[in-house]
Amino acid sequence: AQSVTQLDSQVPVFEEAPVELRCNYSSSVSVYLFWYVQYPNQGLQLLLKYLSGSTLVESINGFEAEFNKSQTSFHLRKPSVHISDTAEYFCAVSAGGTSYGKLTFGQGTILTVHP
Amino acid sequence: DVKVTQSSRYLVKRTGEKVFLECVQDMDHENMFWYRQDPGLGLRLIYFSYDVKMKEKGDIPEGYSVSREKKERFSLILESASTNQTSMYLCASSLLGNSPLHFGNGTRLTVT
């Protein structure tokens, strides 16, 4: 079984500041890792994913995450945030094999960007 | 673009009622999922299905059942709604194992 811990329930930052949203996971098997974002009154959208290959993955809107196997972490970072990045962010893990892609989610981190 | 449609955005039901939450996807995806979302708990998997008429329990199946008679439709059933089932329910689909999940906008269910 897998589990995911997001270490911060809320992260307030000012516009143009850097941000890091922390995620740690536990699993007895190799995993795939995801970050999803949920804007107010919407469903979740995929932000980025790590399946294999380079441990640093990037999204189209400037976020990046690094898979660190030794520390079992997949922290999300952005060097300069915008007001429009205000949302709730979820880290998720999926086991390979016959898991059918079902995800285990963390508790979520609410990112609030202030002007 | 994949579209996952949940039939109701808001529902209010009484304790003991039988409740149906409907979800339809338009991209011929194999896998479909029902999650519930509660503040501070994230998303928890209720049931999933990897093929028509196939279903598997997730982490919190108690009090729920599902139906998948057609590939595009996955229904969540609350046989006898209780107040602790007040929550946001999210449906998702994916093409294959470890393909990204595509989510609907959710159904906010209130049981009084």
Tab-separated table of C-alpha atoms in Angstrom:
chain	number	residue	atom	x	y	z
A	1	ALA	CA	0.000	0.000	0.000
A	2	GLN	CA	1.077	3.565	-0.602
A	3	SER	CA	0.610	6.712	1.420
A	4	VAL	CA	1.254	10.377	0.747
A	5	THR	CA	1.924	13.173	3.208
A	6	GLN	CA	1.762	16.819	2.259
A	7	LEU	CA	3.596	18.602	4.990
A	8	ASP	CA	1.825	21.957	4.789
A	9	SER	CA	-1.931	22.397	4.768
A	10	GLN	CA	-1.706	26.089	3.838
A	11	VAL	CA	1.057	28.153	2.241
A	12	PRO	CA	0.605	31.919	1.952
A	13	VAL	CA	3.078	33.817	-0.231
A	14	PHE	CA	3.385	37.168	-1.918
A	15	GLU	CA	3.228	37.560	-5.663
A	16	GLU	CA	6.560	36.997	-7.461
A	17	ALA	CA	8.018	35.148	-4.458
A	18	PRO	CA	9.302	31.574	-4.797
A	19	VAL	CA	7.286	28.720	-3.340
A	20	GLU	CA	7.821	25.079	-2.425
A	21	LEU	CA	5.006	22.657	-1.636
A	22	ARG	CA	6.307	19.578	0.093
A	23	CYS	CA	5.263	15.995	-0.552
A	24	ASN	CA	6.586	12.752	0.906
A	25	TYR	CA	5.390	9.287	0.053
A	26	SER	CA	5.836	5.749	1.279
A	27	SER	CA	5.597	2.623	-0.811
A	28	SER	CA	7.033	-0.863	-0.905
A	29	VAL	CA	7.110	-0.869	-4.708
A	30	SER	CA	8.188	1.457	-7.465
A	31	VAL	CA	5.768	4.312	-7.902
A	32	TYR	CA	4.592	6.941	-10.284
A	33	LEU	CA	4.113	10.436	-8.895
A	34	PHE	CA	1.744	13.237	-9.800
A	35	TRP	CA	0.807	16.760	-8.841
A	36	TYR	CA	-2.765	17.902	-9.469
A	37	VAL	CA	-4.202	21.402	-9.063
A	38	GLN	CA	-7.760	22.329	-8.162
A	39	TYR	CA	-9.001	25.851	-8.824
A	40	PRO	CA	-12.087	27.027	-6.913
A	41	ASN	CA	-15.295	25.228	-7.892
A	42	GLN	CA	-13.523	22.996	-10.388
A	43	GLY	CA	-12.313	19.421	-10.611
A	44	LEU	CA	-8.673	18.449	-10.448
A	45	GLN	CA	-6.283	19.019	-13.337
A	46	LEU	CA	-2.968	17.297	-13.907
A	47	LEU	CA	-0.066	19.669	-13.313
A	48	LEU	CA	2.866	17.319	-13.882
A	49	LYS	CA	3.909	13.697	-13.533
A	50	TYR	CA	6.931	11.523	-12.989
A	51	LEU	CA	6.797	8.075	-14.577
A	52	SER	CA	10.448	7.369	-15.367
A	53	GLY	CA	13.568	8.994	-16.784
A	54	SER	CA	14.701	12.431	-15.671
A	55	THR	CA	13.914	13.049	-12.036
A	56	LEU	CA	13.129	16.716	-12.712
A	57	VAL	CA	9.779	17.277	-14.397
A	58	GLU	CA	8.242	20.563	-15.482
A	59	SER	CA	4.788	21.907	-16.229
A	60	ILE	CA	3.847	24.389	-18.922
A	61	ASN	CA	3.107	27.152	-16.419
A	62	GLY	CA	6.486	27.250	-14.668
A	63	PHE	CA	6.106	24.669	-11.914
A	64	GLU	CA	8.657	21.910	-11.493
A	65	ALA	CA	9.018	18.890	-9.226
A	66	GLU	CA	11.949	16.645	-8.465
A	67	PHE	CA	11.659	12.971	-7.673
A	68	ASN	CA	14.061	12.066	-4.873
A	69	LYS	CA	13.999	8.338	-4.315
A	70	SER	CA	16.350	8.310	-1.340
A	71	GLN	CA	14.244	10.865	0.515
A	72	THR	CA	10.944	9.537	-0.897
A	73	SER	CA	9.943	13.059	-1.806
A	74	PHE	CA	8.382	14.845	-4.762
A	75	HIS	CA	8.341	18.523	-3.809
A	76	LEU	CA	6.708	21.091	-6.093
A	77	ARG	CA	8.458	24.406	-6.733
A	78	LYS	CA	7.956	27.615	-8.651
A	79	PRO	CA	10.542	30.421	-8.689
A	80	SER	CA	8.001	33.240	-9.017
A	81	VAL	CA	4.274	32.824	-8.331
A	82	HIS	CA	1.322	34.753	-9.734
A	83	ILE	CA	-2.047	35.587	-8.262
A	84	SER	CA	-3.560	33.068	-10.669
A	85	ASP	CA	-1.601	30.241	-8.993
A	86	THR	CA	-3.909	30.491	-5.985
A	87	ALA	CA	-5.448	27.017	-5.745
A	88	GLU	CA	-5.283	23.754	-3.851
A	89	TYR	CA	-2.518	21.385	-4.850
A	90	PHE	CA	-2.567	17.628	-4.403
A	91	CYS	CA	0.329	15.215	-4.540
A	92	ALA	CA	-0.573	11.662	-5.584
A	93	VAL	CA	1.128	8.304	-5.995
A	94	SER	CA	0.309	5.270	-8.084
A	95	ALA	CA	1.855	1.839	-7.976
A	96	GLY	CA	2.693	0.073	-11.199
A	97	GLY	CA	1.598	-3.346	-12.249
A	98	THR	CA	-2.095	-4.083	-11.987
A	99	SER	CA	-3.034	-1.000	-10.004
A	100	TYR	CA	-5.172	0.190	-12.943
A	101	GLY	CA	-3.860	3.660	-12.336
A	102	LYS	CA	-5.686	4.262	-9.088
A	103	LEU	CA	-4.115	7.098	-7.183
A	104	THR	CA	-3.521	7.676	-3.500
A	105	PHE	CA	-3.715	11.384	-2.719
A	106	GLY	CA	-2.212	13.560	-0.052
A	107	GLN	CA	-4.279	15.866	2.116
A	108	GLY	CA	-3.818	18.864	-0.130
A	109	THR	CA	-1.994	22.195	0.243
A	110	ILE	CA	-3.854	25.447	-0.219
A	111	LEU	CA	-1.577	27.969	-1.900
A	112	THR	CA	-2.704	31.564	-1.487
A	113	VAL	CA	-0.817	34.222	-3.427
A	114	HIS	CA	-1.197	37.743	-2.067
A	115	PRO	CA	-0.600	40.921	-4.112
B	1	ASP	CA	-10.145	17.045	-25.069
B	2	VAL	CA	-11.455	14.530	-22.562
B	3	LYS	CA	-14.710	15.445	-20.928
B	4	VAL	CA	-15.947	13.847	-17.716
B	5	THR	CA	-19.450	14.966	-16.885
B	6	GLN	CA	-21.123	14.570	-13.538
B	7	SER	CA	-24.866	14.924	-13.801
B	8	SER	CA	-25.427	17.130	-10.762
B	9	ARG	CA	-23.344	19.947	-9.328
B	10	TYR	CA	-25.290	20.119	-6.057
B	11	LEU	CA	-27.596	17.614	-4.397
B	12	VAL	CA	-29.510	17.737	-1.134
B	13	LYS	CA	-30.943	14.478	0.156
B	14	ARG	CA	-32.524	13.253	3.335
B	15	THR	CA	-31.136	10.589	5.643
B	16	GLY	CA	-32.171	7.132	4.485
B	17	GLU	CA	-32.781	8.078	0.847
B	18	LYS	CA	-31.228	6.090	-1.982
B	19	VAL	CA	-28.944	8.378	-3.964
B	20	PHE	CA	-27.521	7.967	-7.457
B	21	LEU	CA	-24.525	9.965	-8.658
B	22	GLU	CA	-23.923	9.672	-12.386
B	23	CYS	CA	-20.714	10.114	-14.335
B	24	VAL	CA	-20.145	9.954	-18.079
B	25	GLN	CA	-16.863	10.170	-20.014
B	26	ASP	CA	-16.599	10.693	-23.739
B	27	MET	CA	-13.139	9.301	-24.574
B	28	ASP	CA	-13.591	5.531	-24.455
B	29	HIS	CA	-11.478	5.269	-21.306
B	30	GLU	CA	-11.059	1.856	-19.708
B	31	ASN	CA	-10.745	2.959	-16.102
B	32	MET	CA	-13.205	4.968	-14.054
B	33	PHE	CA	-13.023	6.052	-10.424
B	34	TRP	CA	-15.127	7.561	-7.671
B	35	TYR	CA	-13.404	9.634	-4.985
B	36	ARG	CA	-14.771	11.683	-2.151
B	37	GLN	CA	-13.044	14.896	-1.125
B	38	ASP	CA	-13.170	16.233	2.424
B	39	PRO	CA	-11.213	19.181	3.858
B	40	GLY	CA	-7.967	18.082	5.440
B	41	LEU	CA	-8.344	14.519	4.165
B	42	GLY	CA	-7.665	15.020	0.484
B	43	LEU	CA	-9.278	12.576	-1.924
B	44	ARG	CA	-10.133	9.056	-0.875
B	45	LEU	CA	-10.966	6.295	-3.329
B	46	ILE	CA	-14.401	4.727	-2.921
B	47	TYR	CA	-14.616	2.347	-5.897
B	48	PHE	CA	-13.066	1.947	-9.292
B	49	SER	CA	-13.778	-0.009	-12.442
B	50	TYR	CA	-11.355	-1.209	-15.106
B	51	ASP	CA	-13.917	-2.637	-17.509
B	52	VAL	CA	-17.624	-2.861	-18.109
B	53	LYS	CA	-19.384	-4.739	-15.302
B	54	MET	CA	-16.099	-4.956	-13.372
B	55	LYS	CA	-15.664	-3.146	-10.083
B	56	GLU	CA	-13.151	-3.071	-7.278
B	57	LYS	CA	-13.359	-1.630	-3.794
B	58	GLY	CA	-11.197	1.310	-2.967
B	59	ASP	CA	-10.147	2.483	0.460
B	60	ILE	CA	-13.563	3.523	1.807
B	61	PRO	CA	-16.308	1.451	0.105
B	62	GLU	CA	-18.583	1.042	3.117
B	63	GLY	CA	-22.050	2.460	2.512
B	64	TYR	CA	-21.526	2.724	-1.244
B	65	SER	CA	-21.985	0.588	-4.333
B	66	VAL	CA	-21.315	1.181	-8.023
B	67	SER	CA	-22.616	0.178	-11.403
B	68	ARG	CA	-20.924	0.125	-14.783
B	69	GLU	CA	-23.265	-1.281	-17.409
B	70	LYS	CA	-21.731	0.730	-20.254
B	71	LYS	CA	-18.128	1.714	-20.799
B	72	GLU	CA	-18.798	5.446	-20.710
B	73	ARG	CA	-20.977	5.529	-17.581
B	74	PHE	CA	-20.057	4.863	-13.967
B	75	SER	CA	-22.654	5.332	-11.272
B	76	LEU	CA	-22.142	5.683	-7.534
B	77	ILE	CA	-25.016	4.538	-5.326
B	78	LEU	CA	-25.649	5.390	-1.718
B	79	GLU	CA	-28.117	2.713	-0.640
B	80	SER	CA	-29.254	4.612	2.447
B	81	ALA	CA	-27.724	8.052	2.726
B	82	SER	CA	-26.334	9.145	6.072
B	83	THR	CA	-25.123	12.527	7.284
B	84	ASN	CA	-21.503	11.353	7.320
B	85	GLN	CA	-21.734	10.941	3.562
B	86	THR	CA	-22.094	14.680	3.127
B	87	SER	CA	-19.100	15.453	0.927
B	88	MET	CA	-17.772	16.433	-2.489
B	89	TYR	CA	-17.780	13.470	-4.861
B	90	LEU	CA	-15.372	13.424	-7.789
B	91	CYS	CA	-15.512	11.072	-10.745
B	92	ALA	CA	-12.427	10.426	-12.882
B	93	SER	CA	-11.418	8.335	-15.870
B	94	SER	CA	-8.159	7.206	-17.461
B	95	LEU	CA	-7.226	5.408	-20.633
B	96	LEU	CA	-4.772	2.888	-19.220
B	97	GLY	CA	-3.001	2.140	-15.983
B	98	ASN	CA	-0.885	5.140	-15.011
B	99	SER	CA	-2.331	7.380	-17.678
B	100	PRO	CA	-3.339	10.694	-16.116
B	101	LEU	CA	-6.740	10.845	-14.486
B	102	HIS	CA	-9.293	13.228	-15.951
B	103	PHE	CA	-11.727	14.568	-13.393
B	104	GLY	CA	-15.271	15.855	-13.533
B	105	ASN	CA	-16.183	19.081	-11.715
B	106	GLY	CA	-17.657	17.219	-8.766
B	107	THR	CA	-21.025	16.791	-7.075
B	108	ARG	CA	-21.465	18.409	-3.698
B	109	LEU	CA	-23.850	16.186	-1.767
B	110	THR	CA	-25.519	17.313	1.432
B	111	VAL	CA	-27.413	14.751	3.494
B	112	THR	CA	-29.749	16.244	6.105
